[in-house]
Amino acid sequence: LEGALLKHPANDAIESAIIKITAEYVLNEEQKAINRCISENKKLKFSYLLPHISACTPKTARVITTNYDRLIEFAAEYEDWGVDSMMVGRYWGKHNPDLSAKLLVEDIVAKGKTLKLVYRNHIKIYKPHGSLDWFMAGDTPMTSCIGTMEEPLIITPGVGKYKRGYEQPFDAHREQGNRAIDDASAILCIGYGFNDDHLQTHLTTRIKSGIKTLILTKTLSDNAREVVKASSNCKALILNENPEGTIVVSNSEYAFIPDVNWWDIEYFVKEKLNFEDKDQLGRVVTVDTSRVLISVEEHEQMTSIAVGNLIAINGRTANEFLIGIIERVTRSISEKLLLDETSDDGSIPLGE
């Protein structure tokens, strides 16, 4: 559809019809997902990520989405996080970025003669392609959570998005999203195909500059694969169906990890970011640019790791983790001797 509409631009009537049909379809699917969450008291996958997404207090995250639905906003509120969408008001809301940010203040505390604003955990969400609950009232961008917009403010494929993308509120969301990309210390892409020239130029330039980037996706598009190949600090986790598992791709490696679904954000969080004391593998001995040396002191732990496995490395704070991939496993001489003494039942003498 994108290619056809770029080659044969639609007139206003056709573009309006495309917007209405698209909005109706997305709204129907969004309602199904939310109804399942309500009836089954079930989280959306994005909700699992939020407790791990920030190492600061309060926790904050900047989210850029080209989707029109409100599922990210729903997932944030499910976890009792605030949402700064640059819109203020539920029923007859207006585009008001300053007030939207201020409404996240939950307390004011005194430190000596100084008053400090205390913010709640929150996401700042940027939707450069619009949202199902946005509409125009005269010349003013508005939002409402009730009713169904006959023609919501969304940008659909075609040449129209290059024109409308520089109108409000789309332009403000695109600019703030680009600023968030520039300010980020790391980037997580979930299910993004890198097939949108309107938005991805800024993102791909930043990724190729060497910022730490992790891509989780079911399939890797040709454009996404080119971004990974051209980036020195980017890894992609993708689905491998037969045999089932996850493929890890970077510009220098291609590894298959069987029987795990780490390309799926829910399972990635559950299996790689939720830890207990028994999950500790070892301690960091040295750090050299992009490589970390870890000493594994429990011999039995060595049997559970292999080249290509992903590991989480505790960062500067208790809630900060770096994701790494094992590229080499070596054993000390003493451990090799212990392995040589392994008994018939597979146990290893640990000695004194």
Tab-separated table of C-alpha atoms in Angstrom:
chain	number	residue	atom	x	y	z
A	1	LEU	CA	0.000	0.000	0.000
A	2	GLU	CA	2.795	2.429	0.879
A	3	GLY	CA	4.559	1.921	-2.432
A	4	ALA	CA	1.360	2.146	-4.470
A	5	LEU	CA	0.233	5.366	-2.783
A	6	LEU	CA	3.649	6.969	-3.181
A	7	LYS	CA	3.586	6.111	-6.902
A	8	HIS	CA	-0.063	7.048	-7.386
A	9	PRO	CA	-0.993	9.731	-4.815
A	10	ALA	CA	-4.546	9.466	-3.495
A	11	ASN	CA	-6.943	12.394	-3.730
A	12	ASP	CA	-8.538	13.843	-0.600
A	13	ALA	CA	-11.608	11.607	-0.800
A	14	ILE	CA	-9.575	8.396	-1.083
A	15	GLU	CA	-7.185	9.489	1.665
A	16	SER	CA	-10.132	10.245	3.952
A	17	ALA	CA	-11.607	6.809	3.227
A	18	ILE	CA	-8.256	5.138	3.999
A	19	ILE	CA	-8.050	6.957	7.334
A	20	LYS	CA	-11.594	5.926	8.324
A	21	ILE	CA	-11.129	2.274	7.347
A	22	THR	CA	-7.729	2.078	9.068
A	23	ALA	CA	-9.043	3.698	12.246
A	24	GLU	CA	-12.056	1.381	12.368
A	25	TYR	CA	-9.881	-1.727	12.005
A	26	VAL	CA	-7.281	-0.643	14.595
A	27	LEU	CA	-9.977	0.442	17.058
A	28	ASN	CA	-11.681	-2.949	16.794
A	29	GLU	CA	-8.411	-4.830	17.443
A	30	GLU	CA	-7.501	-2.479	20.275
A	31	GLN	CA	-10.852	-3.090	21.953
A	32	LYS	CA	-10.392	-6.865	21.718
A	33	ALA	CA	-6.984	-6.624	23.415
A	34	ILE	CA	-8.261	-4.359	26.204
A	35	ASN	CA	-11.348	-6.512	26.780
A	36	ARG	CA	-9.107	-9.557	27.248
A	37	CYS	CA	-7.016	-7.685	29.793
A	38	ILE	CA	-10.128	-6.592	31.719
A	39	SER	CA	-11.960	-9.924	31.672
A	40	GLU	CA	-8.859	-12.014	32.473
A	41	ASN	CA	-7.013	-9.400	34.584
A	42	LYS	CA	-4.115	-9.951	32.218
A	43	LYS	CA	-1.157	-7.710	31.517
A	44	LEU	CA	-0.145	-6.495	28.105
A	45	LYS	CA	3.389	-7.506	27.202
A	46	PHE	CA	4.705	-3.949	27.530
A	47	SER	CA	3.652	-3.884	31.194
A	48	TYR	CA	6.245	-6.546	32.027
A	49	LEU	CA	9.017	-4.272	30.791
A	50	LEU	CA	8.215	-1.142	32.799
A	51	PRO	CA	9.692	-2.165	36.192
A	52	HIS	CA	13.026	-2.820	34.452
A	53	ILE	CA	13.137	0.057	31.989
A	54	SER	CA	14.706	2.735	34.171
A	55	ALA	CA	17.381	2.853	36.873
A	56	CYS	CA	16.417	6.286	38.206
A	57	THR	CA	13.871	7.393	40.814
A	58	PRO	CA	11.197	8.019	39.810
A	59	LYS	CA	11.336	5.590	36.925
A	60	THR	CA	10.853	7.290	33.567
A	61	ALA	CA	10.853	6.081	29.976
A	62	ARG	CA	10.542	7.821	26.641
A	63	VAL	CA	8.502	5.813	24.168
A	64	ILE	CA	8.163	6.520	20.449
A	65	THR	CA	5.455	4.619	18.612
A	66	THR	CA	4.052	4.773	15.096
A	67	ASN	CA	0.963	2.849	16.249
A	68	TYR	CA	-2.379	4.639	16.459
A	69	ASP	CA	-3.804	2.566	19.327
A	70	ARG	CA	-3.613	3.340	23.061
A	71	LEU	CA	-2.234	-0.007	24.233
A	72	ILE	CA	1.073	1.423	25.474
A	73	GLU	CA	-0.812	4.003	27.511
A	74	PHE	CA	-3.069	1.233	28.868
A	75	ALA	CA	-0.036	-0.915	29.749
A	76	ALA	CA	1.562	1.986	31.636
A	77	GLU	CA	-1.541	2.760	33.688
A	78	TYR	CA	-1.956	-0.953	34.447
A	79	GLU	CA	1.387	-0.701	36.277
A	80	ASP	CA	0.262	2.524	37.996
A	81	TRP	CA	2.541	4.671	35.874
A	82	GLY	CA	1.600	8.133	34.679
A	83	VAL	CA	1.397	8.977	30.972
A	84	ASP	CA	2.636	12.239	29.470
A	85	SER	CA	1.097	12.335	26.001
A	86	MET	CA	1.305	16.142	25.667
A	87	MET	CA	-2.505	16.078	25.770
A	88	VAL	CA	-4.462	17.298	28.826
A	89	GLY	CA	-8.034	16.237	29.548
A	90	ARG	CA	-10.035	13.050	29.104
A	91	TYR	CA	-13.269	14.172	27.475
A	92	TRP	CA	-12.444	17.493	25.797
A	93	GLY	CA	-8.688	17.551	26.135
A	94	LYS	CA	-6.278	19.882	24.421
A	95	HIS	CA	-2.702	19.655	23.203
A	96	ASN	CA	-0.778	21.255	26.097
A	97	PRO	CA	2.743	19.810	26.529
A	98	ASP	CA	3.755	21.974	29.502
A	99	LEU	CA	0.703	21.187	31.616
A	100	SER	CA	0.821	17.509	30.628
A	101	ALA	CA	4.308	17.231	32.164
A	102	LYS	CA	3.343	19.147	35.316
A	103	LEU	CA	0.390	16.850	36.003
A	104	LEU	CA	2.853	14.041	36.758
A	105	VAL	CA	3.908	15.771	40.013
A	106	GLU	CA	2.594	13.740	42.966
A	107	ASP	CA	4.200	15.581	45.871
A	108	ILE	CA	6.239	18.601	46.942
A	109	VAL	CA	8.897	18.140	49.600
A	110	ALA	CA	10.972	20.728	51.431
A	111	LYS	CA	14.746	20.446	51.555
A	112	GLY	CA	15.883	23.278	53.755
A	113	LYS	CA	14.560	26.439	52.121
A	114	THR	CA	14.126	24.714	48.769
A	115	LEU	CA	10.982	23.016	47.514
A	116	LYS	CA	11.433	19.968	45.318
A	117	LEU	CA	8.829	18.510	42.975
A	118	VAL	CA	8.402	14.744	43.268
A	119	TYR	CA	7.189	13.008	40.109
A	120	ARG	CA	5.467	9.657	39.856
A	121	ASN	CA	6.816	6.847	37.684
A	122	HIS	CA	5.818	7.761	34.142
A	123	ILE	CA	6.331	7.402	30.427
A	124	LYS	CA	6.594	10.220	27.944
A	125	ILE	CA	4.962	8.929	24.782
A	126	TYR	CA	5.503	10.409	21.345
A	127	LYS	CA	3.105	9.470	18.532
A	128	PRO	CA	4.325	11.139	15.330
A	129	HIS	CA	1.712	9.268	13.274
A	130	GLY	CA	-1.167	10.278	15.518
A	131	SER	CA	-3.646	8.532	17.794
A	132	LEU	CA	-7.169	7.174	17.587
A	133	ASP	CA	-8.370	9.662	20.215
A	134	TRP	CA	-7.005	12.804	18.535
A	135	PHE	CA	-9.190	15.069	16.416
A	136	MET	CA	-9.393	18.669	15.235
A	137	ALA	CA	-11.871	21.154	16.679
A	138	GLY	CA	-11.519	24.043	14.271
A	139	ASP	CA	-7.764	24.703	14.224
A	140	THR	CA	-7.087	23.128	17.631
A	141	PRO	CA	-5.788	19.566	18.145
A	142	MET	CA	-7.988	17.847	20.736
A	143	THR	CA	-8.386	14.482	22.439
A	144	SER	CA	-11.309	12.565	23.913
A	145	CYS	CA	-11.547	9.099	25.440
A	146	ILE	CA	-15.276	8.766	24.690
A	147	GLY	CA	-17.010	8.329	21.391
A	148	THR	CA	-15.500	7.258	18.094
A	149	MET	CA	-13.789	9.850	15.933
A	150	GLU	CA	-15.225	9.884	12.426
A	151	GLU	CA	-11.812	10.920	11.103
A	152	PRO	CA	-9.136	10.847	13.835
A	153	LEU	CA	-5.811	12.615	13.533
A	154	ILE	CA	-3.695	9.776	12.144
A	155	ILE	CA	-1.182	9.685	9.311
A	156	THR	CA	-1.668	6.761	6.932
A	157	PRO	CA	0.705	5.580	4.157
A	158	GLY	CA	1.192	7.815	1.141
A	159	VAL	CA	2.605	11.203	0.225
A	160	GLY	CA	0.158	12.870	2.614
A	161	LYS	CA	2.213	11.842	5.642
A	162	TYR	CA	5.168	13.956	4.500
A	163	LYS	CA	2.896	17.008	4.409
A	164	ARG	CA	0.768	16.305	7.492
A	165	GLY	CA	3.784	15.198	9.500
A	166	TYR	CA	4.832	18.838	9.792
A	167	GLU	CA	1.457	19.963	11.117
A	168	GLN	CA	0.474	20.005	14.795
A	169	PRO	CA	0.376	17.907	16.892
A	170	PHE	CA	2.379	15.519	14.678
A	171	ASP	CA	5.318	17.901	14.356
A	172	ALA	CA	5.684	18.363	18.129
A	173	HIS	CA	5.680	14.595	18.675
A	174	ARG	CA	8.232	14.027	15.899
A	175	GLU	CA	10.550	16.750	17.252
A	176	GLN	CA	10.308	15.531	20.849
A	177	GLY	CA	10.809	11.940	19.712
A	178	ASN	CA	13.965	12.901	17.814
A	179	ARG	CA	15.216	14.763	20.878
A	180	ALA	CA	14.614	11.666	23.007
A	181	ILE	CA	16.664	9.610	20.525
A	182	ASP	CA	19.510	12.140	20.737
A	183	ASP	CA	19.471	12.141	24.559
A	184	ALA	CA	19.180	8.368	25.005
A	185	SER	CA	22.011	6.291	26.480
A	186	ALA	CA	20.530	3.101	24.969
A	187	ILE	CA	17.715	2.201	22.587
A	188	LEU	CA	15.283	-0.721	22.679
A	189	CYS	CA	13.282	-1.397	19.499
A	190	ILE	CA	10.284	-3.711	19.805
A	191	GLY	CA	8.776	-5.052	16.591
A	192	TYR	CA	9.952	-2.095	14.492
A	193	GLY	CA	10.683	-2.903	10.854
A	194	PHE	CA	12.641	0.229	9.846
A	195	ASN	CA	10.404	0.599	6.810
A	196	ASP	CA	9.331	4.214	7.342
A	197	ASP	CA	11.523	6.795	5.610
A	198	HIS	CA	9.428	9.542	7.184
A	199	LEU	CA	10.705	8.754	10.682
A	200	GLN	CA	13.555	6.277	10.674
A	201	THR	CA	16.338	8.460	9.267
A	202	HIS	CA	17.050	10.074	12.631
A	203	LEU	CA	16.829	6.741	14.458
A	204	THR	CA	19.065	4.764	12.099
A	205	THR	CA	21.705	7.494	12.103
A	206	ARG	CA	21.815	7.356	15.906
A	207	ILE	CA	22.021	3.549	15.983
A	208	LYS	CA	24.797	3.499	13.393
A	209	SER	CA	26.741	6.017	15.485
A	210	GLY	CA	27.329	3.253	18.059
A	211	ILE	CA	24.677	3.750	20.740
A	212	LYS	CA	23.812	0.507	22.582
A	213	THR	CA	20.764	-0.909	20.781
A	214	LEU	CA	18.700	-4.054	21.224
A	215	ILE	CA	16.055	-5.063	18.690
A	216	LEU	CA	13.367	-7.587	19.669
A	217	THR	CA	11.234	-8.728	16.755
A	218	LYS	CA	9.569	-11.810	15.322
A	219	THR	CA	11.161	-11.295	11.912
A	220	LEU	CA	13.965	-8.996	10.804
A	221	SER	CA	13.086	-6.912	7.758
A	222	ASP	CA	15.691	-6.292	5.068
A	223	ASN	CA	16.018	-2.671	6.198
A	224	ALA	CA	16.430	-3.700	9.839
A	225	ARG	CA	19.065	-6.261	8.868
A	226	GLU	CA	21.020	-3.552	7.048
A	227	VAL	CA	20.879	-1.330	10.150
A	228	VAL	CA	22.252	-4.154	12.312
A	229	LYS	CA	25.046	-4.908	9.859
A	230	ALA	CA	26.054	-1.241	9.711
A	231	SER	CA	26.072	-0.761	13.506
A	232	SER	CA	28.906	-1.596	15.880
A	233	ASN	CA	26.815	-1.855	19.041
A	234	CYS	CA	23.481	-3.308	17.944
A	235	LYS	CA	22.035	-6.784	18.513
A	236	ALA	CA	18.773	-8.216	17.244
A	237	LEU	CA	16.852	-11.139	18.760
A	238	ILE	CA	14.516	-12.818	16.287
A	239	LEU	CA	12.306	-15.894	16.165
A	240	ASN	CA	13.542	-19.193	14.809
A	241	GLU	CA	10.511	-21.443	14.226
A	242	ASN	CA	12.069	-24.805	13.381
A	243	PRO	CA	13.741	-25.718	15.610
A	244	GLU	CA	12.139	-23.348	18.086
A	245	GLY	CA	14.463	-20.791	19.612
A	246	THR	CA	15.951	-17.329	19.286
A	247	ILE	CA	18.547	-16.125	16.804
A	248	VAL	CA	21.003	-13.454	17.928
A	249	VAL	CA	22.247	-11.241	15.090
A	250	SER	CA	24.867	-8.485	15.102
A	251	ASN	CA	27.348	-7.119	12.599
A	252	SER	CA	29.890	-9.732	13.651
A	253	GLU	CA	27.935	-12.763	14.824
A	254	TYR	CA	25.006	-15.052	14.179
A	255	ALA	CA	24.041	-17.413	16.998
A	256	PHE	CA	21.113	-19.736	17.635
A	257	ILE	CA	19.825	-20.298	21.180
A	258	PRO	CA	17.378	-23.232	21.310
A	259	ASP	CA	14.141	-23.481	23.299
A	260	VAL	CA	13.866	-19.805	24.312
A	261	ASN	CA	11.610	-16.991	23.079
A	262	TRP	CA	13.746	-13.983	23.964
A	263	TRP	CA	12.569	-12.126	20.850
A	264	ASP	CA	9.205	-11.771	22.676
A	265	ILE	CA	9.362	-8.912	25.195
A	266	GLU	CA	7.302	-10.791	27.814
A	267	TYR	CA	9.582	-13.831	27.839
A	268	PHE	CA	12.697	-11.705	27.505
A	269	VAL	CA	11.778	-9.888	30.729
A	270	LYS	CA	10.713	-13.038	32.576
A	271	GLU	CA	13.775	-15.066	31.620
A	272	LYS	CA	16.502	-12.426	31.432
A	273	LEU	CA	15.502	-9.541	33.726
A	274	ASN	CA	13.802	-11.270	36.667
A	275	PHE	CA	16.455	-12.648	38.983
A	276	GLU	CA	16.795	-14.555	42.227
A	277	ASP	CA	19.966	-15.171	44.216
A	278	LYS	CA	20.198	-18.673	42.773
A	279	ASP	CA	20.422	-17.176	39.268
A	280	GLN	CA	23.724	-15.426	39.956
A	281	LEU	CA	26.371	-16.792	37.638
A	282	GLY	CA	29.534	-15.123	38.920
A	283	ARG	CA	31.258	-11.800	39.508
A	284	VAL	CA	32.715	-9.250	37.112
A	285	VAL	CA	36.513	-9.266	37.178
A	286	THR	CA	37.465	-6.793	34.439
A	287	VAL	CA	35.694	-4.525	31.955
A	288	ASP	CA	37.339	-3.521	28.683
A	289	THR	CA	35.264	-1.323	26.354
A	290	SER	CA	32.679	-3.770	24.964
A	291	ARG	CA	33.924	-6.923	26.746
A	292	VAL	CA	33.480	-8.125	30.306
A	293	LEU	CA	35.386	-10.938	32.045
A	294	ILE	CA	33.265	-12.871	34.545
A	295	SER	CA	34.636	-15.339	37.067
A	296	VAL	CA	32.324	-18.310	37.729
A	297	GLU	CA	33.194	-19.741	41.110
A	298	GLU	CA	30.599	-22.527	41.291
A	299	HIS	CA	31.775	-25.350	39.035
A	300	GLU	CA	28.260	-26.684	38.513
A	301	GLN	CA	27.222	-23.337	36.995
A	302	MET	CA	29.612	-23.940	34.107
A	303	THR	CA	27.398	-26.740	32.816
A	304	SER	CA	24.498	-24.320	32.293
A	305	ILE	CA	26.251	-21.793	30.049
A	306	ALA	CA	27.451	-21.897	26.463
A	307	VAL	CA	28.802	-19.616	23.766
A	308	GLY	CA	25.947	-17.552	22.321
A	309	ASN	CA	23.919	-17.428	25.560
A	310	LEU	CA	22.617	-14.042	26.669
A	311	ILE	CA	23.391	-12.850	30.186
A	312	ALA	CA	22.395	-9.815	32.252
A	313	ILE	CA	25.220	-7.914	33.953
A	314	ASN	CA	24.397	-5.787	36.987
A	315	GLY	CA	25.259	-2.147	36.268
A	316	ARG	CA	25.910	0.842	38.500
A	317	THR	CA	22.646	0.483	40.421
A	318	ALA	CA	20.528	-2.428	41.621
A	319	ASN	CA	17.993	-1.844	38.843
A	320	GLU	CA	20.420	-1.330	35.964
A	321	PHE	CA	21.445	-4.279	33.813
A	322	LEU	CA	23.540	-4.610	30.675
A	323	ILE	CA	22.691	-7.381	28.222
A	324	GLY	CA	25.673	-9.332	26.919
A	325	ILE	CA	26.307	-12.428	24.852
A	326	ILE	CA	28.821	-15.097	25.867
A	327	GLU	CA	31.545	-15.296	23.231
A	328	ARG	CA	34.018	-17.583	25.004
A	329	VAL	CA	34.077	-19.990	27.970
A	330	THR	CA	37.400	-21.111	29.473
A	331	ARG	CA	38.234	-23.290	32.460
A	332	SER	CA	41.107	-23.012	34.889
A	333	ILE	CA	43.536	-25.911	35.297
A	334	SER	CA	42.149	-26.740	38.737
A	335	GLU	CA	38.638	-26.965	37.382
A	336	LYS	CA	39.746	-29.267	34.584
A	337	LEU	CA	41.267	-31.559	37.204
A	338	LEU	CA	38.001	-31.560	39.123
A	339	LEU	CA	36.091	-32.460	35.972
A	340	ASP	CA	38.483	-35.352	35.405
A	341	GLU	CA	37.460	-36.625	38.843
A	342	THR	CA	33.757	-36.546	38.079
A	343	SER	CA	32.107	-39.658	39.487
A	344	ASP	CA	29.878	-42.048	37.581
A	345	ASP	CA	26.727	-40.324	38.831
A	346	GLY	CA	27.895	-37.010	37.339
A	347	SER	CA	28.724	-35.278	40.652
A	348	ILE	CA	31.857	-33.125	40.909
A	349	PRO	CA	33.994	-33.256	44.075
A	350	LEU	CA	34.178	-29.676	45.333
A	351	GLY	CA	37.028	-30.327	47.773
A	352	GLU	CA	37.685	-28.189	50.810
